[in-house]
Amino acid sequence: MAGTRRRPARGEGTAWAGELRALWTAPVWGATAAVMLLALALVGRLWMAGAPYGVLDPSVSSLTSLPSALRAAAWQFATLLGLVLTAVVVATGLGQTLEGGTWSALRLFENRVGVLWARKVGAALALSLASQIVTGVLLWLSTSAYARLWPVRPRAVPPAFADGAVHTSPPLPVEFATWGQAAGAIAAALLVQLLFISLAALAAALLRSVIGTLALGIGPLLVTAPLVLLPAAPFLPHRWIADLLNLPAEAQYQLYLWNQAPSDPAPLTGGLALAGVAALAAVAAWAALRSERALRPVD
């Protein structure tokens, strides 16, 4: 009896590990590397352009602190770069499985769609978490090197204001993140990632197409992006994400690529709204994956 109890546990662990191994594909790791390199390039360009003149933005210079760098990485993975990466992960994973007609074969070994769906979500979130941590560490290491090689020079006051003597003003004040703020940003980014994963998986289940998953996984949030400039902005996921992450306006298109940073953020409201929408999207994806249409062979 004891042996029969252990075998399912080992099989379940193997299945979860298999989902993680399934992410070792060229498109997934290529997209992950591209996201990391773009984040590093944005920060490097800003540092090199502003440090010699003392005009480095505080949100960038704060990255010499590891918690601040981890928070900045979470901002990237919860906004546009994270949306693109998630669409690639779901399209090349679940989308390819449905398009190739192997979903029904998986159902022969595990008919509980909820378990299959949970494994895929867990693997995608694990990849996101690992990527955020690695990106944050790389941001911290790179900016620490910049700070030593190209330190920020304070801006000089014109001699006319100092009796002919040149005086310098102190650098701009920098607000470093705490470890609690970094952990909160990473947790919020994982919630946002759950929404991205669920929407892309719903598209994959309905279309059974890699290209369709990419298009519908990214398209709706990009198409509705201009609406953040209208009075409807508080009712859009874009605003809820900005609220939950408390995105700073000065770091827009620098430490994150998103549409709007609210002047009066409401993290609790944004978090509850996102949690509700993510749950609905996850249930809808589960229902679509469970449907008979998903079990029929590819036409």
CSV table of C-alpha atoms in Angstrom, one decimal:
chain,number,residue,atom,x,y,z
A,1,MET,CA,0.0,0.0,0.0
A,2,ALA,CA,2.8,2.4,0.8
A,3,GLY,CA,4.4,1.9,-2.6
A,4,THR,CA,1.1,2.6,-4.4
A,5,ARG,CA,0.8,5.9,-2.6
A,6,ARG,CA,4.2,7.1,-3.5
A,7,ARG,CA,4.0,6.4,-7.2
A,8,PRO,CA,1.3,9.0,-8.0
A,9,ALA,CA,3.3,11.6,-6.0
A,10,ARG,CA,6.4,10.8,-8.0
A,11,GLY,CA,4.4,10.9,-11.2
A,12,GLU,CA,2.9,14.2,-10.3
A,13,GLY,CA,6.3,15.7,-9.5
A,14,THR,CA,7.6,14.4,-12.8
A,15,ALA,CA,4.7,16.0,-14.7
A,16,TRP,CA,5.3,19.4,-13.0
A,17,ALA,CA,9.0,19.2,-13.9
A,18,GLY,CA,8.1,18.2,-17.4
A,19,GLU,CA,6.1,21.5,-17.8
A,20,LEU,CA,9.2,23.4,-16.8
A,21,ARG,CA,11.4,21.4,-19.2
A,22,ALA,CA,8.9,22.1,-22.0
A,23,LEU,CA,9.7,25.8,-21.7
A,24,TRP,CA,13.3,25.1,-22.8
A,25,THR,CA,12.6,26.1,-26.4
A,26,ALA,CA,14.5,28.6,-28.6
A,27,PRO,CA,11.5,31.0,-29.0
A,28,VAL,CA,10.9,31.2,-25.2
A,29,TRP,CA,14.5,31.7,-24.2
A,30,GLY,CA,15.1,34.0,-27.1
A,31,ALA,CA,12.2,36.2,-26.0
A,32,THR,CA,13.3,36.1,-22.4
A,33,ALA,CA,16.9,37.1,-23.3
A,34,ALA,CA,15.5,39.9,-25.5
A,35,VAL,CA,13.4,41.3,-22.7
A,36,MET,CA,16.4,41.3,-20.3
A,37,LEU,CA,18.7,42.9,-22.9
A,38,LEU,CA,16.2,45.6,-23.7
A,39,ALA,CA,15.8,46.4,-20.0
A,40,LEU,CA,19.5,46.6,-19.6
A,41,ALA,CA,19.9,48.7,-22.7
A,42,LEU,CA,17.3,51.2,-21.6
A,43,VAL,CA,19.0,51.8,-18.3
A,44,GLY,CA,22.5,51.9,-19.8
A,45,ARG,CA,21.5,54.5,-22.4
A,46,LEU,CA,19.9,56.7,-19.8
A,47,TRP,CA,22.9,56.4,-17.4
A,48,MET,CA,25.5,57.2,-20.1
A,49,ALA,CA,23.5,60.1,-21.4
A,50,GLY,CA,22.8,61.8,-18.1
A,51,ALA,CA,25.5,60.9,-15.6
A,52,PRO,CA,28.2,63.3,-17.1
A,53,TYR,CA,25.8,66.3,-16.8
A,54,GLY,CA,24.2,65.5,-13.4
A,55,VAL,CA,20.7,65.1,-14.9
A,56,LEU,CA,20.3,61.4,-14.2
A,57,ASP,CA,16.8,60.6,-13.2
A,58,PRO,CA,16.4,59.5,-9.5
A,59,SER,CA,14.5,56.4,-10.6
A,60,VAL,CA,17.5,55.3,-12.6
A,61,SER,CA,20.2,56.1,-10.1
A,62,SER,CA,18.3,54.2,-7.4
A,63,LEU,CA,19.1,51.0,-9.3
A,64,THR,CA,22.4,50.8,-7.5
A,65,SER,CA,20.3,49.4,-4.7
A,66,LEU,CA,19.3,45.7,-5.2
A,67,PRO,CA,15.7,46.1,-4.0
A,68,SER,CA,15.2,49.0,-6.3
A,69,ALA,CA,16.6,47.0,-9.2
A,70,LEU,CA,14.3,44.1,-8.4
A,71,ARG,CA,11.3,46.4,-8.3
A,72,ALA,CA,12.3,47.9,-11.6
A,73,ALA,CA,12.5,44.4,-13.1
A,74,ALA,CA,9.0,43.6,-11.8
A,75,TRP,CA,7.7,46.8,-13.5
A,76,GLN,CA,9.1,45.6,-16.8
A,77,PHE,CA,7.6,42.1,-16.5
A,78,ALA,CA,4.2,43.4,-15.5
A,79,THR,CA,3.9,45.8,-18.4
A,80,LEU,CA,4.5,45.7,-22.2
A,81,LEU,CA,7.7,43.6,-22.2
A,82,GLY,CA,6.1,41.0,-19.9
A,83,LEU,CA,3.0,41.0,-22.1
A,84,VAL,CA,5.0,40.1,-25.1
A,85,LEU,CA,7.0,37.5,-23.3
A,86,THR,CA,3.9,35.8,-21.9
A,87,ALA,CA,2.3,35.7,-25.3
A,88,VAL,CA,5.4,34.0,-26.8
A,89,VAL,CA,5.4,31.5,-23.9
A,90,VAL,CA,1.8,30.5,-24.2
A,91,ALA,CA,1.8,30.5,-28.0
A,92,THR,CA,4.8,28.2,-28.3
A,93,GLY,CA,3.6,26.0,-25.4
A,94,LEU,CA,-0.1,25.6,-25.1
A,95,GLY,CA,-0.8,27.1,-28.6
A,96,GLN,CA,1.5,24.7,-30.3
A,97,THR,CA,0.0,21.8,-28.3
A,98,LEU,CA,-3.5,22.6,-29.4
A,99,GLU,CA,-2.5,23.4,-33.0
A,100,GLY,CA,-0.6,20.2,-33.4
A,101,GLY,CA,-3.5,18.1,-32.0
A,102,THR,CA,-1.6,16.7,-29.0
A,103,TRP,CA,-3.9,18.2,-26.4
A,104,SER,CA,-6.2,15.2,-26.6
A,105,ALA,CA,-3.2,12.8,-26.2
A,106,LEU,CA,-2.3,14.6,-23.0
A,107,ARG,CA,-5.9,14.2,-21.9
A,108,LEU,CA,-5.5,10.4,-22.2
A,109,PHE,CA,-2.9,10.5,-19.4
A,110,GLU,CA,-4.5,13.2,-17.3
A,111,ASN,CA,-8.1,13.9,-17.9
A,112,ARG,CA,-8.3,16.6,-15.2
A,113,VAL,CA,-8.1,19.7,-17.3
A,114,GLY,CA,-7.7,21.8,-14.2
A,115,VAL,CA,-4.5,19.9,-13.3
A,116,LEU,CA,-3.1,20.4,-16.8
A,117,TRP,CA,-4.0,24.0,-16.8
A,118,ALA,CA,-2.5,24.6,-13.3
A,119,ARG,CA,0.7,23.0,-14.4
A,120,LYS,CA,1.1,25.3,-17.4
A,121,VAL,CA,0.2,28.3,-15.4
A,122,GLY,CA,2.7,27.3,-12.7
A,123,ALA,CA,5.5,26.8,-15.2
A,124,ALA,CA,4.9,30.1,-16.9
A,125,LEU,CA,4.8,32.0,-13.5
A,126,ALA,CA,8.0,30.2,-12.4
A,127,LEU,CA,9.7,31.3,-15.6
A,128,SER,CA,8.5,34.9,-14.9
A,129,LEU,CA,9.7,34.9,-11.3
A,130,ALA,CA,13.1,33.6,-12.3
A,131,SER,CA,13.4,36.1,-15.1
A,132,GLN,CA,12.4,39.0,-12.9
A,133,ILE,CA,15.0,38.0,-10.3
A,134,VAL,CA,17.8,37.5,-12.9
A,135,THR,CA,16.9,40.8,-14.6
A,136,GLY,CA,16.9,42.7,-11.3
A,137,VAL,CA,20.3,41.3,-10.4
A,138,LEU,CA,21.7,42.2,-13.8
A,139,LEU,CA,20.3,45.8,-13.5
A,140,TRP,CA,21.9,46.1,-10.1
A,141,LEU,CA,25.3,44.8,-11.2
A,142,SER,CA,25.3,47.0,-14.3
A,143,THR,CA,24.3,50.2,-12.6
A,144,SER,CA,26.8,49.5,-9.8
A,145,ALA,CA,29.5,49.3,-12.4
A,146,TYR,CA,28.3,52.5,-14.1
A,147,ALA,CA,28.4,54.3,-10.7
A,148,ARG,CA,32.0,53.4,-10.3
A,149,LEU,CA,33.1,54.0,-13.9
A,150,TRP,CA,30.9,57.0,-14.8
A,151,PRO,CA,29.7,58.6,-11.5
A,152,VAL,CA,27.0,61.2,-11.6
A,153,ARG,CA,28.5,64.7,-11.6
A,154,PRO,CA,26.6,67.4,-9.8
A,155,ARG,CA,25.4,70.3,-11.9
A,156,ALA,CA,27.5,73.5,-11.7
A,157,VAL,CA,26.0,76.8,-10.6
A,158,PRO,CA,27.0,79.7,-12.9
A,159,PRO,CA,29.8,81.8,-11.5
A,160,ALA,CA,27.7,85.0,-11.5
A,161,PHE,CA,25.7,83.6,-8.6
A,162,ALA,CA,28.7,82.8,-6.5
A,163,ASP,CA,31.1,85.9,-6.8
A,164,GLY,CA,33.1,84.3,-9.5
A,165,ALA,CA,33.6,81.0,-7.7
A,166,VAL,CA,32.1,77.8,-9.1
A,167,HIS,CA,29.9,75.9,-6.7
A,168,THR,CA,28.2,72.6,-7.3
A,169,SER,CA,24.7,71.6,-6.2
A,170,PRO,CA,24.2,68.1,-4.7
A,171,PRO,CA,22.8,65.4,-7.0
A,172,LEU,CA,19.1,64.9,-7.3
A,173,PRO,CA,17.5,63.1,-4.3
A,174,VAL,CA,17.2,59.4,-4.8
A,175,GLU,CA,14.5,57.3,-3.2
A,176,PHE,CA,15.6,53.7,-2.8
A,177,ALA,CA,13.1,50.8,-2.5
A,178,THR,CA,12.9,48.6,0.5
A,179,TRP,CA,13.0,44.9,0.4
A,180,GLY,CA,9.3,44.9,1.3
A,181,GLN,CA,8.5,47.2,-1.7
A,182,ALA,CA,10.6,44.9,-4.0
A,183,ALA,CA,8.7,41.8,-2.8
A,184,GLY,CA,5.4,43.6,-3.2
A,185,ALA,CA,6.2,44.6,-6.8
A,186,ILE,CA,7.3,41.1,-7.7
A,187,ALA,CA,4.1,39.6,-6.2
A,188,ALA,CA,2.0,42.2,-8.1
A,189,ALA,CA,3.9,41.4,-11.3
A,190,LEU,CA,3.0,37.7,-10.9
A,191,LEU,CA,-0.7,38.7,-10.5
A,192,VAL,CA,-0.5,40.7,-13.7
A,193,GLN,CA,1.3,37.8,-15.4
A,194,LEU,CA,-1.6,35.5,-14.4
A,195,LEU,CA,-3.9,37.8,-16.2
A,196,PHE,CA,-1.6,37.9,-19.3
A,197,ILE,CA,-1.3,34.1,-19.3
A,198,SER,CA,-5.0,33.5,-18.9
A,199,LEU,CA,-5.9,35.8,-21.7
A,200,ALA,CA,-3.4,34.2,-24.0
A,201,ALA,CA,-4.5,30.7,-23.0
A,202,LEU,CA,-8.1,31.6,-23.7
A,203,ALA,CA,-7.1,32.8,-27.2
A,204,ALA,CA,-5.1,29.5,-27.7
A,205,ALA,CA,-8.1,27.4,-26.6
A,206,LEU,CA,-10.5,29.2,-28.9
A,207,LEU,CA,-8.3,29.5,-32.0
A,208,ARG,CA,-5.9,26.5,-31.7
A,209,SER,CA,-3.3,28.5,-33.5
A,210,VAL,CA,0.2,29.7,-32.6
A,211,ILE,CA,-0.2,32.9,-34.7
A,212,GLY,CA,-3.7,33.5,-33.4
A,213,THR,CA,-2.5,33.1,-29.8
A,214,LEU,CA,0.2,35.7,-30.4
A,215,ALA,CA,-2.2,38.1,-32.0
A,216,LEU,CA,-5.1,37.8,-29.5
A,217,GLY,CA,-2.7,37.5,-26.5
A,218,ILE,CA,-1.1,40.9,-27.2
A,219,GLY,CA,-3.6,42.7,-29.5
A,220,PRO,CA,-6.5,43.6,-27.1
A,221,LEU,CA,-4.3,45.4,-24.6
A,222,LEU,CA,-2.4,47.2,-27.3
A,223,VAL,CA,-5.5,48.2,-29.2
A,224,THR,CA,-7.2,49.6,-26.1
A,225,ALA,CA,-4.0,51.5,-25.0
A,226,PRO,CA,-5.1,54.9,-26.4
A,227,LEU,CA,-8.2,54.7,-24.3
A,228,VAL,CA,-6.1,55.6,-21.2
A,229,LEU,CA,-6.2,59.2,-22.4
A,230,LEU,CA,-10.0,59.2,-22.1
A,231,PRO,CA,-12.3,59.4,-19.1
A,232,ALA,CA,-12.7,55.6,-19.4
A,233,ALA,CA,-9.1,55.1,-18.1
A,234,PRO,CA,-10.1,54.1,-14.5
A,235,PHE,CA,-12.0,51.1,-16.0
A,236,LEU,CA,-9.2,49.7,-18.1
A,237,PRO,CA,-6.7,47.0,-17.1
A,238,HIS,CA,-3.9,49.4,-18.1
A,239,ARG,CA,-4.9,51.7,-15.2
A,240,TRP,CA,-5.3,48.9,-12.7
A,241,ILE,CA,-1.8,47.7,-13.5
A,242,ALA,CA,-0.4,51.1,-13.0
A,243,ASP,CA,-2.4,51.5,-9.8
A,244,LEU,CA,-1.3,48.2,-8.3
A,245,LEU,CA,2.4,48.7,-9.2
A,246,ASN,CA,2.3,52.3,-8.2
A,247,LEU,CA,4.3,53.2,-11.3
A,248,PRO,CA,6.2,56.5,-11.2
A,249,ALA,CA,5.5,58.9,-14.0
A,250,GLU,CA,9.1,59.9,-14.4
A,251,ALA,CA,10.1,56.2,-15.2
A,252,GLN,CA,7.6,55.7,-17.9
A,253,TYR,CA,9.3,54.3,-21.1
A,254,GLN,CA,12.5,54.0,-19.0
A,255,LEU,CA,12.1,51.5,-16.2
A,256,TYR,CA,8.8,50.2,-17.6
A,257,LEU,CA,7.0,50.4,-21.0
A,258,TRP,CA,3.4,51.2,-20.3
A,259,ASN,CA,0.8,53.8,-21.2
A,260,GLN,CA,0.0,55.8,-18.1
A,261,ALA,CA,1.1,56.4,-14.5
A,262,PRO,CA,-1.9,57.7,-12.4
A,263,SER,CA,-1.4,60.8,-10.3
A,264,ASP,CA,-3.5,59.3,-7.6
A,265,PRO,CA,-2.8,55.6,-7.5
A,266,ALA,CA,-5.1,53.3,-5.7
A,267,PRO,CA,-3.2,50.0,-5.3
A,268,LEU,CA,-6.0,48.2,-3.4
A,269,THR,CA,-8.6,49.0,-6.0
A,270,GLY,CA,-6.3,48.1,-8.8
A,271,GLY,CA,-5.3,44.9,-7.2
A,272,LEU,CA,-8.8,43.7,-6.5
A,273,ALA,CA,-9.9,44.6,-10.0
A,274,LEU,CA,-7.0,42.7,-11.5
A,275,ALA,CA,-7.5,39.7,-9.3
A,276,GLY,CA,-11.1,39.5,-10.3
A,277,VAL,CA,-10.4,39.8,-14.0
A,278,ALA,CA,-7.5,37.4,-13.8
A,279,ALA,CA,-9.7,34.8,-12.1
A,280,LEU,CA,-12.5,35.2,-14.7
A,281,ALA,CA,-10.0,34.9,-17.5
A,282,ALA,CA,-8.4,31.8,-15.9
A,283,VAL,CA,-11.8,30.1,-15.4
A,284,ALA,CA,-12.8,31.0,-19.0
A,285,ALA,CA,-9.5,29.5,-20.3
A,286,TRP,CA,-10.1,26.3,-18.2
A,287,ALA,CA,-13.7,26.0,-19.6
A,288,ALA,CA,-12.5,26.5,-23.2
A,289,LEU,CA,-9.7,23.9,-22.8
A,290,ARG,CA,-12.2,21.5,-21.3
A,291,SER,CA,-14.7,21.8,-24.2
A,292,GLU,CA,-15.2,19.2,-26.8
A,293,ARG,CA,-13.9,21.6,-29.5
A,294,ALA,CA,-10.5,21.4,-27.9
A,295,LEU,CA,-10.6,17.6,-28.1
A,296,ARG,CA,-11.5,17.3,-31.8
A,297,PRO,CA,-8.5,16.6,-34.1
A,298,VAL,CA,-7.2,19.5,-36.1
A,299,ASP,CA,-9.2,19.9,-39.3
